[in-house]
Amino acid sequence: MNKYFTKGQIAWLVILTVLVIDQVIKVWVKTHMYWHESIRVTDWCYIFFTENVGMAFGMEIFGKLFLTIFRLVAVTFIGWFLYKCVKRGLKTGFIVCISLILTGALGNIVDSVFYGVLFSQSTPVQLATFLPEGGGYASLFYGKVVDMFYFPIIDTHWPQWMPWVGGDHFIFFSPIFNFADAAISCGVIALFLFYSKSFNEAFHQIVSKK
């Protein structure tokens, strides 16, 4: 691949590809599925439409705005770091990992910043519409992140004889996530497994401007 693309072009290719796929999936789910509607693919794989309001520690309006601004600051820093990595000609795989993390964060920011203005409210009985006449369900920066991938690989109950949790329902893997979340996870895991030393060296070199 390096024979045909520069490292900067590879970074842009990853960013644009992941961002387009993420947004196409989210827009389709948002406009074609009711809130909390579920589509069974297999016993352990579902498309389950939900929305993450993105609030932390029980905070309401301030918490949502703070989280969105924090994401914008984080994406700006990661973008700057990626730019420096490309300029320094670091390993292609390392650049791909950083690009995945950047794009995943950016994909969720698009939801948080714009979806409240672009779409109507999703409910269990009404599909959302794009650019509704009466305006969106929230103002700029107060949109909800669309999630849809649900993988209850193990769905069972704890044995009755087990203390504290006996008889309780147990699901693994229970979080519902989106394509952007998957990109972040893949980037972080690959970075940790294959490029942890490269990351430490690059971070210290770039931040210290050596």
mmCIF file of C-alpha atoms in Angstrom:
data_model
loop_
_atom_site.group_PDB
_atom_site.id
_atom_site.type_symbol
_atom_site.label_atom_id
_atom_site.label_comp_id
_atom_site.label_asym_id
_atom_site.label_seq_id
_atom_site.Cartn_x
_atom_site.Cartn_y
_atom_site.Cartn_z
ATOM 1 C CA MET A 1 0.000 0.000 0.000
ATOM 2 C CA ASN A 2 2.899 2.347 0.764
ATOM 3 C CA LYS A 3 4.006 2.035 -2.864
ATOM 4 C CA TYR A 4 0.854 3.800 -4.033
ATOM 5 C CA PHE A 5 -0.032 6.159 -1.166
ATOM 6 C CA THR A 6 1.916 8.474 1.085
ATOM 7 C CA LYS A 7 1.423 8.140 4.838
ATOM 8 C CA GLY A 8 -0.596 11.332 4.837
ATOM 9 C CA GLN A 9 -2.875 9.950 2.126
ATOM 10 C CA ILE A 10 -3.299 6.706 4.067
ATOM 11 C CA ALA A 11 -4.336 8.693 7.143
ATOM 12 C CA TRP A 12 -6.895 10.662 5.116
ATOM 13 C CA LEU A 13 -8.169 7.454 3.488
ATOM 14 C CA VAL A 14 -8.765 5.861 6.891
ATOM 15 C CA ILE A 15 -10.409 9.012 8.261
ATOM 16 C CA LEU A 16 -12.784 9.516 5.335
ATOM 17 C CA THR A 17 -13.673 5.825 4.966
ATOM 18 C CA VAL A 18 -14.460 5.265 8.646
ATOM 19 C CA LEU A 19 -16.328 8.566 8.980
ATOM 20 C CA VAL A 20 -18.516 7.907 5.926
ATOM 21 C CA ILE A 21 -19.344 4.339 7.010
ATOM 22 C CA ASP A 22 -20.125 5.501 10.549
ATOM 23 C CA GLN A 23 -22.440 8.293 9.443
ATOM 24 C CA VAL A 24 -24.210 6.228 6.762
ATOM 25 C CA ILE A 25 -25.039 3.556 9.354
ATOM 26 C CA LYS A 26 -26.201 6.120 11.914
ATOM 27 C CA VAL A 27 -28.384 8.070 9.486
ATOM 28 C CA TRP A 28 -29.989 4.861 8.215
ATOM 29 C CA VAL A 29 -30.719 3.626 11.739
ATOM 30 C CA LYS A 30 -31.973 7.039 12.840
ATOM 31 C CA THR A 31 -34.401 7.374 9.913
ATOM 32 C CA HIS A 32 -35.480 3.730 9.459
ATOM 33 C CA MET A 33 -35.760 2.335 12.988
ATOM 34 C CA TYR A 34 -37.927 3.244 15.951
ATOM 35 C CA TRP A 35 -36.235 4.041 19.240
ATOM 36 C CA HIS A 36 -35.351 0.749 20.988
ATOM 37 C CA GLU A 37 -36.402 -1.283 17.950
ATOM 38 C CA SER A 38 -34.368 -4.452 17.587
ATOM 39 C CA ILE A 39 -33.428 -6.433 14.478
ATOM 40 C CA ARG A 40 -32.193 -9.956 15.177
ATOM 41 C CA VAL A 41 -29.257 -11.055 13.031
ATOM 42 C CA THR A 42 -28.306 -14.119 15.089
ATOM 43 C CA ASP A 43 -28.881 -15.197 18.692
ATOM 44 C CA TRP A 44 -25.782 -13.245 19.692
ATOM 45 C CA CYS A 45 -25.972 -10.322 17.250
ATOM 46 C CA TYR A 46 -28.645 -7.618 17.097
ATOM 47 C CA ILE A 47 -29.129 -4.196 15.581
ATOM 48 C CA PHE A 48 -30.679 -2.383 18.536
ATOM 49 C CA PHE A 49 -31.376 1.331 18.119
ATOM 50 C CA THR A 50 -30.704 3.429 21.169
ATOM 51 C CA GLU A 51 -29.250 6.860 21.816
ATOM 52 C CA ASN A 52 -26.580 7.925 24.252
ATOM 53 C CA VAL A 53 -27.276 11.341 25.757
ATOM 54 C CA GLY A 54 -23.597 11.569 26.639
ATOM 55 C CA MET A 55 -24.015 12.862 30.181
ATOM 56 C CA ALA A 56 -21.447 12.147 32.866
ATOM 57 C CA PHE A 57 -21.898 11.769 36.626
ATOM 58 C CA GLY A 58 -25.612 12.612 36.476
ATOM 59 C CA MET A 59 -25.042 16.181 35.281
ATOM 60 C CA GLU A 60 -27.678 17.581 32.960
ATOM 61 C CA ILE A 61 -27.260 20.515 30.544
ATOM 62 C CA PHE A 62 -23.831 21.535 31.833
ATOM 63 C CA GLY A 63 -22.639 17.932 31.729
ATOM 64 C CA LYS A 64 -23.717 17.445 28.114
ATOM 65 C CA LEU A 65 -22.129 20.685 26.913
ATOM 66 C CA PHE A 66 -18.952 20.024 28.878
ATOM 67 C CA LEU A 67 -18.606 16.534 27.390
ATOM 68 C CA THR A 68 -19.065 17.821 23.833
ATOM 69 C CA ILE A 69 -16.493 20.588 24.324
ATOM 70 C CA PHE A 70 -14.099 18.097 25.912
ATOM 71 C CA ARG A 71 -14.474 15.832 22.870
ATOM 72 C CA LEU A 72 -13.742 18.752 20.537
ATOM 73 C CA VAL A 73 -10.587 19.620 22.475
ATOM 74 C CA ALA A 74 -9.493 15.964 22.507
ATOM 75 C CA VAL A 75 -10.055 15.577 18.751
ATOM 76 C CA THR A 76 -8.093 18.760 18.090
ATOM 77 C CA PHE A 77 -5.158 17.410 20.100
ATOM 78 C CA ILE A 78 -5.300 13.958 18.460
ATOM 79 C CA GLY A 79 -5.474 15.587 15.023
ATOM 80 C CA TRP A 80 -2.416 17.706 15.815
ATOM 81 C CA PHE A 81 -0.596 14.618 17.113
ATOM 82 C CA LEU A 82 -1.467 12.658 13.955
ATOM 83 C CA TYR A 83 -0.217 15.504 11.771
ATOM 84 C CA LYS A 84 3.117 15.489 13.609
ATOM 85 C CA CYS A 85 3.369 11.697 13.320
ATOM 86 C CA VAL A 86 2.850 11.884 9.556
ATOM 87 C CA LYS A 87 5.434 14.657 9.201
ATOM 88 C CA ARG A 88 7.963 12.592 11.140
ATOM 89 C CA GLY A 89 7.331 9.582 8.890
ATOM 90 C CA LEU A 90 6.403 7.192 11.686
ATOM 91 C CA LYS A 91 5.301 3.616 10.976
ATOM 92 C CA THR A 92 2.249 3.259 8.747
ATOM 93 C CA GLY A 93 0.486 0.912 11.163
ATOM 94 C CA PHE A 94 0.996 3.401 13.976
ATOM 95 C CA ILE A 95 -0.487 6.195 11.857
ATOM 96 C CA VAL A 96 -3.486 3.988 10.998
ATOM 97 C CA CYS A 97 -4.110 3.355 14.715
ATOM 98 C CA ILE A 98 -4.076 7.080 15.541
ATOM 99 C CA SER A 99 -6.305 7.753 12.518
ATOM 100 C CA LEU A 100 -8.854 5.202 13.752
ATOM 101 C CA ILE A 101 -8.955 6.778 17.212
ATOM 102 C CA LEU A 102 -9.278 10.267 15.759
ATOM 103 C CA THR A 103 -12.061 9.305 13.357
ATOM 104 C CA GLY A 104 -14.007 7.390 15.985
ATOM 105 C CA ALA A 105 -14.004 10.398 18.278
ATOM 106 C CA LEU A 106 -14.893 12.677 15.368
ATOM 107 C CA GLY A 107 -17.799 10.446 14.332
ATOM 108 C CA ASN A 108 -19.423 10.728 17.758
ATOM 109 C CA ILE A 109 -18.801 14.475 17.833
ATOM 110 C CA VAL A 110 -20.836 14.840 14.626
ATOM 111 C CA ASP A 111 -23.791 13.291 16.472
ATOM 112 C CA SER A 112 -23.341 15.414 19.585
ATOM 113 C CA VAL A 113 -22.949 18.688 17.724
ATOM 114 C CA PHE A 114 -25.321 18.367 14.747
ATOM 115 C CA TYR A 115 -27.901 15.587 15.177
ATOM 116 C CA GLY A 116 -30.104 17.600 17.520
ATOM 117 C CA VAL A 117 -30.521 20.216 14.784
ATOM 118 C CA LEU A 118 -30.713 17.855 11.806
ATOM 119 C CA PHE A 119 -33.223 15.265 13.056
ATOM 120 C CA SER A 120 -36.561 15.082 14.829
ATOM 121 C CA GLN A 121 -36.946 13.067 18.020
ATOM 122 C CA SER A 122 -36.887 9.269 17.730
ATOM 123 C CA THR A 123 -39.638 7.515 19.704
ATOM 124 C CA PRO A 124 -40.982 3.948 19.977
ATOM 125 C CA VAL A 125 -43.897 4.935 17.695
ATOM 126 C CA GLN A 126 -42.415 7.553 15.362
ATOM 127 C CA LEU A 127 -39.422 7.503 13.029
ATOM 128 C CA ALA A 128 -37.064 10.450 13.025
ATOM 129 C CA THR A 129 -37.029 12.702 9.966
ATOM 130 C CA PHE A 130 -34.117 14.578 8.454
ATOM 131 C CA LEU A 131 -34.429 18.387 8.558
ATOM 132 C CA PRO A 132 -37.960 18.440 10.057
ATOM 133 C CA GLU A 133 -40.106 21.514 9.392
ATOM 134 C CA GLY A 134 -40.458 22.391 13.056
ATOM 135 C CA GLY A 135 -36.746 22.083 13.713
ATOM 136 C CA GLY A 136 -34.718 19.355 15.358
ATOM 137 C CA TYR A 137 -35.137 17.800 18.782
ATOM 138 C CA ALA A 138 -32.336 19.855 20.378
ATOM 139 C CA SER A 139 -30.078 22.829 19.802
ATOM 140 C CA LEU A 140 -26.519 22.781 18.462
ATOM 141 C CA PHE A 141 -24.091 20.836 20.707
ATOM 142 C CA TYR A 142 -26.941 18.966 22.449
ATOM 143 C CA GLY A 143 -27.484 16.050 20.073
ATOM 144 C CA LYS A 144 -27.525 12.393 21.111
ATOM 145 C CA VAL A 145 -25.035 9.791 19.912
ATOM 146 C CA VAL A 146 -26.683 6.989 17.915
ATOM 147 C CA ASP A 147 -25.758 3.435 18.988
ATOM 148 C CA MET A 148 -26.892 0.207 17.359
ATOM 149 C CA PHE A 149 -24.543 -2.796 17.654
ATOM 150 C CA TYR A 150 -25.476 -5.264 20.398
ATOM 151 C CA PHE A 151 -23.646 -8.569 20.904
ATOM 152 C CA PRO A 152 -25.092 -10.598 23.811
ATOM 153 C CA ILE A 153 -22.639 -13.425 23.174
ATOM 154 C CA ILE A 154 -23.471 -15.042 26.525
ATOM 155 C CA ASP A 155 -27.038 -14.632 27.805
ATOM 156 C CA THR A 156 -27.726 -16.752 30.871
ATOM 157 C CA HIS A 157 -28.357 -16.721 34.631
ATOM 158 C CA TRP A 158 -25.883 -17.230 37.433
ATOM 159 C CA PRO A 159 -26.300 -20.582 39.244
ATOM 160 C CA GLN A 160 -28.588 -20.347 42.266
ATOM 161 C CA TRP A 161 -25.862 -21.616 44.590
ATOM 162 C CA MET A 162 -23.546 -18.670 43.889
ATOM 163 C CA PRO A 163 -23.492 -16.083 46.716
ATOM 164 C CA TRP A 164 -24.786 -12.548 46.045
ATOM 165 C CA VAL A 165 -25.431 -13.077 42.307
ATOM 166 C CA GLY A 166 -27.208 -16.457 42.343
ATOM 167 C CA GLY A 167 -30.144 -16.455 39.925
ATOM 168 C CA ASP A 168 -29.309 -13.011 38.523
ATOM 169 C CA HIS A 169 -29.416 -12.440 34.785
ATOM 170 C CA PHE A 170 -25.943 -12.280 33.200
ATOM 171 C CA ILE A 171 -25.130 -10.945 29.729
ATOM 172 C CA PHE A 172 -21.751 -10.761 28.049
ATOM 173 C CA PHE A 173 -21.253 -8.525 26.039
ATOM 174 C CA SER A 174 -23.974 -6.047 27.122
ATOM 175 C CA PRO A 175 -22.831 -2.561 25.950
ATOM 176 C CA ILE A 176 -24.494 -1.182 22.806
ATOM 177 C CA PHE A 177 -22.063 0.689 20.575
ATOM 178 C CA ASN A 178 -21.594 2.177 17.110
ATOM 179 C CA PHE A 179 -19.049 1.962 14.301
ATOM 180 C CA ALA A 180 -17.127 4.965 15.649
ATOM 181 C CA ASP A 181 -16.774 3.262 19.046
ATOM 182 C CA ALA A 182 -15.477 0.146 17.298
ATOM 183 C CA ALA A 183 -12.896 2.228 15.411
ATOM 184 C CA ILE A 184 -11.657 3.758 18.665
ATOM 185 C CA SER A 185 -11.463 0.348 20.351
ATOM 186 C CA CYS A 186 -9.597 -1.243 17.423
ATOM 187 C CA GLY A 187 -7.163 1.665 17.290
ATOM 188 C CA VAL A 188 -6.464 1.597 21.028
ATOM 189 C CA ILE A 189 -6.111 -2.202 21.207
ATOM 190 C CA ALA A 190 -3.775 -2.353 18.188
ATOM 191 C CA LEU A 191 -1.786 0.573 19.578
ATOM 192 C CA PHE A 192 -1.392 -1.190 22.913
ATOM 193 C CA LEU A 193 -0.527 -4.583 21.407
ATOM 194 C CA PHE A 194 1.837 -3.544 18.627
ATOM 195 C CA TYR A 195 2.896 0.078 19.016
ATOM 196 C CA SER A 196 3.028 0.949 22.722
ATOM 197 C CA LYS A 197 6.767 1.636 22.539
ATOM 198 C CA SER A 198 6.352 3.682 19.353
ATOM 199 C CA PHE A 199 3.567 5.695 20.996
ATOM 200 C CA ASN A 200 5.653 6.533 24.058
ATOM 201 C CA GLU A 201 8.607 7.568 21.922
ATOM 202 C CA ALA A 202 6.484 9.599 19.510
ATOM 203 C CA PHE A 203 4.581 11.322 22.302
ATOM 204 C CA HIS A 204 7.719 12.418 24.133
ATOM 205 C CA GLN A 205 9.463 13.494 20.929
ATOM 206 C CA ILE A 206 6.520 15.472 19.575
ATOM 207 C CA VAL A 207 5.486 17.105 22.841
ATOM 208 C CA SER A 208 9.081 18.012 23.703
ATOM 209 C CA LYS A 209 9.654 19.071 20.041
ATOM 210 C CA LYS A 210 12.901 17.138 19.755
#
